[in-house]
Tab-separated table of C-alpha atoms in Angstrom:
chain	number	residue	atom	x	y	z
A	1	VAL	CA	0.000	0.000	0.000
A	2	GLN	CA	2.809	2.406	0.852
A	3	ARG	CA	4.470	1.670	-2.468
A	4	GLU	CA	1.295	2.526	-4.337
A	5	GLU	CA	0.882	5.710	-2.343
A	6	LYS	CA	4.463	6.804	-3.131
A	7	GLN	CA	3.965	5.994	-6.774
A	8	LEU	CA	0.748	8.001	-6.767
A	9	GLU	CA	2.455	10.994	-5.128
A	10	ALA	CA	5.337	10.886	-7.628
A	11	SER	CA	2.898	10.697	-10.534
A	12	LEU	CA	0.895	13.596	-9.121
A	13	ASP	CA	4.061	15.697	-8.714
A	14	ALA	CA	5.078	15.012	-12.311
A	15	LEU	CA	1.577	15.747	-13.517
A	16	LEU	CA	1.404	18.988	-11.532
A	17	SER	CA	4.754	20.090	-12.947
A	18	GLN	CA	3.610	19.499	-16.541
A	19	VAL	CA	0.298	21.239	-15.889
A	20	ALA	CA	2.130	24.240	-14.358
A	21	ASP	CA	4.339	24.574	-17.448
A	22	LEU	CA	1.294	24.341	-19.685
A	23	LYS	CA	-0.524	26.960	-17.586
A	24	ASN	CA	2.416	29.375	-17.824
A	25	SER	CA	2.612	28.964	-21.579
A	26	LEU	CA	-1.122	29.553	-21.930
A	27	GLY	CA	-0.894	32.643	-19.726
A	28	SER	CA	1.972	34.065	-21.802
A	29	PHE	CA	0.114	33.419	-25.034
A	30	ILE	CA	-3.093	35.013	-23.750
A	31	TYR	CA	-1.082	38.023	-22.547
A	32	LYS	CA	0.392	38.443	-26.030
A	33	LEU	CA	-3.029	38.249	-27.642
A	34	GLU	CA	-4.514	40.822	-25.267
A	35	ASN	CA	-1.629	43.312	-24.970
A	36	GLU	CA	0.693	42.805	-27.955
A	37	TYR	CA	-1.838	42.129	-30.703
A	38	ASP	CA	-0.760	45.244	-32.669
A	39	ARG	CA	2.820	44.018	-33.134
A	40	LEU	CA	2.190	40.268	-32.959
A	41	THR	CA	3.454	38.366	-36.010
A	42	TRP	CA	2.204	35.098	-37.438
A	43	PRO	CA	5.524	33.223	-36.886
A	44	SER	CA	5.338	34.183	-33.200
A	45	VAL	CA	1.792	32.804	-32.974
A	46	LEU	CA	2.927	29.570	-34.641
A	47	ASP	CA	5.796	29.270	-32.151
A	48	SER	CA	3.346	29.631	-29.258
A	49	PHE	CA	1.073	26.978	-30.745
A	50	ALA	CA	4.040	24.653	-31.264
A	51	LEU	CA	5.099	25.104	-27.627
A	52	LEU	CA	1.579	24.348	-26.371
A	53	SER	CA	1.298	21.310	-28.627
A	54	GLY	CA	4.601	19.923	-27.376
A	55	GLN	CA	3.614	20.402	-23.738
A	56	LEU	CA	0.254	18.707	-24.320
A	57	ASN	CA	2.011	15.740	-25.930
A	58	THR	CA	4.365	15.509	-22.966
A	59	LEU	CA	1.399	15.614	-20.590
A	60	ASN	CA	-0.283	12.775	-22.477
A	61	LYS	CA	2.920	10.739	-22.340
A	62	VAL	CA	3.028	11.211	-18.569
A	63	LEU	CA	-0.574	10.065	-18.246
A	64	LYS	CA	0.017	7.044	-20.478
A	65	HIS	CA	3.260	6.020	-18.826
A	66	GLU	CA	3.330	2.512	-17.413
A	67	LYS	CA	4.329	3.744	-13.953
A	68	THR	CA	1.473	6.236	-13.825
A	69	PRO	CA	-1.530	4.787	-11.978
A	70	LEU	CA	-5.010	5.103	-13.384
A	71	PHE	CA	-6.323	8.301	-11.853
A	72	ARG	CA	-9.830	7.384	-12.872
A	73	ASN	CA	-9.765	4.724	-10.180
A	74	GLN	CA	-9.031	7.334	-7.506
A	75	VAL	CA	-12.041	8.859	-5.794
A	76	ILE	CA	-12.045	12.353	-4.260
A	77	ILE	CA	-14.547	12.943	-1.493
A	78	PRO	CA	-15.064	16.400	0.030
A	79	LEU	CA	-14.784	16.093	3.788
A	80	VAL	CA	-15.611	19.657	4.761
A	81	LEU	CA	-17.824	22.150	2.976
A	82	SER	CA	-17.920	25.680	4.260
A	83	PRO	CA	-19.171	28.996	2.908
A	84	ASP	CA	-16.362	30.816	4.724
A	85	ARG	CA	-13.239	32.084	3.000
A	86	ASP	CA	-10.338	29.617	3.083
A	87	GLU	CA	-6.882	31.228	2.850
A	88	ASP	CA	-5.070	27.945	2.209
A	89	LEU	CA	-7.437	27.149	-0.636
A	90	MET	CA	-6.911	30.650	-2.029
A	91	ARG	CA	-3.143	30.156	-1.977
A	92	GLN	CA	-3.243	26.711	-3.590
A	93	THR	CA	-5.616	27.797	-6.340
A	94	GLU	CA	-3.842	31.152	-6.892
A	95	GLY	CA	-6.906	33.085	-5.861
A	96	ARG	CA	-9.351	31.348	-8.187
A	97	VAL	CA	-11.360	29.475	-5.529
A	98	PRO	CA	-11.918	31.487	-2.331
A	99	VAL	CA	-14.384	29.100	-0.708
A	100	PHE	CA	-15.133	25.375	-0.924
A	101	SER	CA	-18.895	25.350	-0.669
A	102	HIS	CA	-21.844	23.435	-2.105
A	103	GLU	CA	-21.902	25.825	-5.055
A	104	VAL	CA	-18.383	25.180	-6.367
A	105	VAL	CA	-17.967	21.493	-5.481
A	106	PRO	CA	-20.082	20.131	-8.397
A	107	ASP	CA	-17.985	22.125	-10.872
A	108	HIS	CA	-14.520	21.408	-9.486
A	109	LEU	CA	-15.094	17.740	-8.637
A	110	ARG	CA	-16.982	16.917	-11.814
A	111	THR	CA	-15.780	13.668	-13.405
A	112	LYS	CA	-18.111	13.797	-16.391
A	113	PRO	CA	-18.773	16.544	-18.946
A	114	ASP	CA	-21.941	18.597	-19.028
A	115	PRO	CA	-25.077	16.709	-20.102
A	116	GLU	CA	-25.251	18.625	-23.409
A	117	VAL	CA	-21.608	17.884	-24.214
A	118	GLU	CA	-22.020	14.268	-23.207
A	119	GLU	CA	-25.045	13.902	-25.499
A	120	GLN	CA	-23.137	15.374	-28.442
A	121	GLU	CA	-20.203	13.072	-27.769
A	122	LYS	CA	-22.511	10.031	-27.774
A	123	GLN	CA	-24.055	11.147	-31.064
A	124	LEU	CA	-20.639	11.530	-32.680
A	125	THR	CA	-19.582	8.117	-31.393
A	126	THR	CA	-22.748	6.540	-32.818
A	127	ASP	CA	-22.260	8.196	-36.214
A	128	ALA	CA	-18.634	7.063	-36.322
A	129	ALA	CA	-19.623	3.475	-35.526
A	130	ARG	CA	-22.025	3.389	-38.474
A	131	ILE	CA	-19.245	4.052	-40.978
A	132	GLY	CA	-17.587	0.918	-42.287
A	133	ALA	CA	-13.854	0.384	-42.481
A	134	ASP	CA	-13.770	0.683	-46.299
A	135	VAL	CA	-15.799	3.893	-46.312
A	136	ALA	CA	-13.660	5.367	-43.560
A	137	GLN	CA	-10.464	4.490	-45.458
A	138	LYS	CA	-11.803	6.154	-48.616
A	139	GLN	CA	-12.704	9.267	-46.674
A	140	ILE	CA	-9.237	9.337	-45.126
A	141	GLN	CA	-7.596	9.037	-48.540
A	142	SER	CA	-9.827	11.765	-49.952
A	143	LEU	CA	-8.992	14.080	-47.052
A	144	ASN	CA	-5.263	13.368	-47.419
A	145	LYS	CA	-5.478	14.134	-51.135
A	146	MET	CA	-7.231	17.438	-50.468
A	147	CYS	CA	-4.609	18.375	-47.877
A	148	SER	CA	-1.779	17.467	-50.275
A	149	ASN	CA	-3.284	19.591	-53.059
A	150	LEU	CA	-3.743	22.490	-50.672
A	151	LEU	CA	-0.153	22.245	-49.449
A	152	GLU	CA	1.094	22.087	-53.043
A	153	LYS	CA	-0.847	25.238	-53.949
A	154	ILE	CA	0.484	27.049	-50.901
A	155	SER	CA	4.062	26.031	-51.739
A	156	LYS	CA	3.591	27.145	-55.361
A	157	GLU	CA	2.289	30.552	-54.284
A	158	GLU	CA	5.222	30.956	-51.898
A	159	ARG	CA	7.709	30.123	-54.670
A	160	GLU	CA	6.013	32.554	-57.063
A	161	SER	CA	6.005	35.320	-54.473
A	162	GLU	CA	9.701	34.740	-53.739
A	163	SER	CA	10.586	34.742	-57.447
A	164	GLY	CA	8.462	37.859	-57.957
A	165	GLY	CA	10.313	39.606	-55.178
A	166	LEU	CA	13.693	38.725	-56.672
A	167	ARG	CA	12.725	39.560	-60.267
A	168	PRO	CA	13.151	43.378	-60.016
A	169	ASN	CA	16.740	42.892	-58.837
A	170	LYS	CA	17.729	41.187	-62.077
A	171	GLN	CA	19.582	43.246	-64.731
A	172	THR	CA	17.297	44.145	-67.632
A	173	PHE	CA	19.869	45.696	-69.987
A	174	ASN	CA	23.240	44.960	-71.557
A	175	PRO	CA	25.891	47.545	-70.584
A	176	THR	CA	27.968	46.839	-73.722
A	177	ASP	CA	25.040	47.530	-76.059
A	178	THR	CA	24.119	50.662	-74.091
A	179	ASN	CA	27.663	52.052	-74.323
A	180	ALA	CA	27.821	51.279	-78.049
A	181	LEU	CA	24.489	53.042	-78.653
A	182	VAL	CA	25.583	56.144	-76.697
A	183	ALA	CA	28.913	56.277	-78.593
A	184	ALA	CA	27.118	55.987	-81.953
A	185	VAL	CA	24.605	58.773	-81.146
A	186	ALA	CA	27.070	61.186	-79.507
A	187	PHE	CA	30.270	60.600	-81.527
A	188	GLY	CA	29.163	58.685	-84.615
A	189	LYS	CA	31.327	55.742	-83.638
A	190	GLY	CA	30.751	52.694	-85.779
A	191	LEU	CA	28.574	54.478	-88.383
A	192	SER	CA	29.254	53.749	-92.090
A	193	ASN	CA	30.385	56.468	-94.610
A	194	TRP	CA	28.640	54.805	-97.512
A	195	ARG	CA	26.593	57.096	-99.833
A	196	PRO	CA	24.213	56.158	-102.648
A	197	SER	CA	25.252	56.747	-106.275
A	198	GLY	CA	24.072	59.967	-107.935
A	199	SER	CA	23.914	61.996	-104.710
A	200	SER	CA	25.391	65.454	-104.816
A	201	GLY	CA	26.035	68.346	-102.504
A	202	PRO	CA	28.100	68.433	-99.372
A	203	GLY	CA	25.001	68.273	-97.182
A	204	GLN	CA	23.779	64.923	-98.609
A	205	PRO	CA	23.974	61.970	-96.245
A	206	GLY	CA	26.762	59.525	-96.933
A	207	GLN	CA	29.243	62.035	-98.446
A	208	PRO	CA	32.710	62.329	-96.940
A	209	GLY	CA	31.960	65.921	-95.970
A	210	ALA	CA	29.022	64.808	-93.813
A	211	GLY	CA	31.221	62.332	-91.983
A	212	THR	CA	33.719	65.014	-90.995
A	213	ILE	CA	31.240	67.618	-89.719
A	214	LEU	CA	32.090	66.725	-86.094
A	215	ALA	CA	35.769	67.555	-86.793
A	216	GLY	CA	34.961	71.295	-86.795
A	217	ALA	CA	33.859	74.157	-89.026
A	218	SER	CA	37.265	74.478	-90.751
A	219	GLY	CA	37.104	70.897	-91.928
A	220	LEU	CA	33.621	71.493	-93.338
A	221	GLN	CA	34.832	74.550	-95.300
A	222	GLN	CA	37.767	72.649	-96.712
A	223	VAL	CA	35.531	69.860	-97.986
A	224	GLN	CA	33.154	72.319	-99.594
A	225	MET	CA	35.933	74.296	-101.218
A	226	ALA	CA	37.581	71.203	-102.528
A	227	GLY	CA	34.369	70.060	-104.143
A	228	ALA	CA	33.365	73.449	-105.580
A	229	PRO	CA	35.462	73.433	-108.814
A	230	SER	CA	34.296	69.972	-109.743
A	231	GLN	CA	30.688	71.126	-109.370
A	232	GLN	CA	31.104	74.393	-111.308
A	233	GLN	CA	32.741	72.917	-114.450
A	234	PRO	CA	29.603	71.291	-115.880
A	235	LEU	CA	27.650	74.488	-115.162
A	236	LEU	CA	30.128	76.702	-117.045
A	237	SER	CA	30.301	74.386	-120.053
A	238	GLY	CA	26.505	74.404	-120.263
A	239	VAL	CA	26.420	78.235	-120.291
A	240	GLN	CA	29.067	78.422	-123.027
A	241	MET	CA	27.143	75.980	-125.200
A	242	ALA	CA	23.940	78.007	-124.745
A	243	GLN	CA	25.737	81.223	-125.748
A	244	ALA	CA	27.255	79.588	-128.789
A	245	GLY	CA	23.845	78.395	-129.892
A	246	GLN	CA	22.425	81.876	-129.623
A	247	THR	CA	25.328	83.335	-131.704
A	248	GLY	CA	24.745	80.816	-134.487
A	249	LYS	CA	21.092	81.693	-134.669
A	250	ALA	CA	21.927	85.384	-134.949
A	251	ASP	CA	24.371	84.800	-137.830
A	252	ARG	CA	21.813	82.788	-139.710
A	253	GLY	CA	19.257	85.483	-139.267
């Protein structure tokens, strides 16, 4: 009997320690939700949920441990009920239960859920028992497929958002082509001096004079002066021929 009592006390101490850790985590999370909601981030909320989930799993492991006795076989009987304030009870319950009276005993020593909750639980258990193993397996596979598709879509959207965020940082031009274009526009670098046949005049595109305009005004004058005699010779010969024709007509007259 003493061995069982010691084992029960050790199990209760371990259980109380796990419950205290869980209570502190819940209190911290509720404090964040009530006072830090304006700067609370989703990763922080997920971390709090992960901590609570881990502590609940640890608590279940303690309850299912082979050395943990079945607490359902232990019966708690209230020996004294009083409407007066109990300081020891206040200290042990951290101020939540000031008195241990007929009003609070049914709530704190309840071993079964409320009648409404118990009725709903029975209905769910009955509905689950009606489903066959094959139907249940199909429903499980369908649910797993839906979850997999949803996770795939979420992962795809995350990849697209990451690629979209990195896309503006990529270079959208070629520096070599840009420098070549600026040099061609500003200095005429790389442009051809070819001119079509039959073009005349120093201002026509493709003539050597047009290619040396950027060299300065003196160069432009030299090109024009050099080309002037070659352009005036056909004009003078045409005038002389016209005058000779007029002289011949006068002699014949």
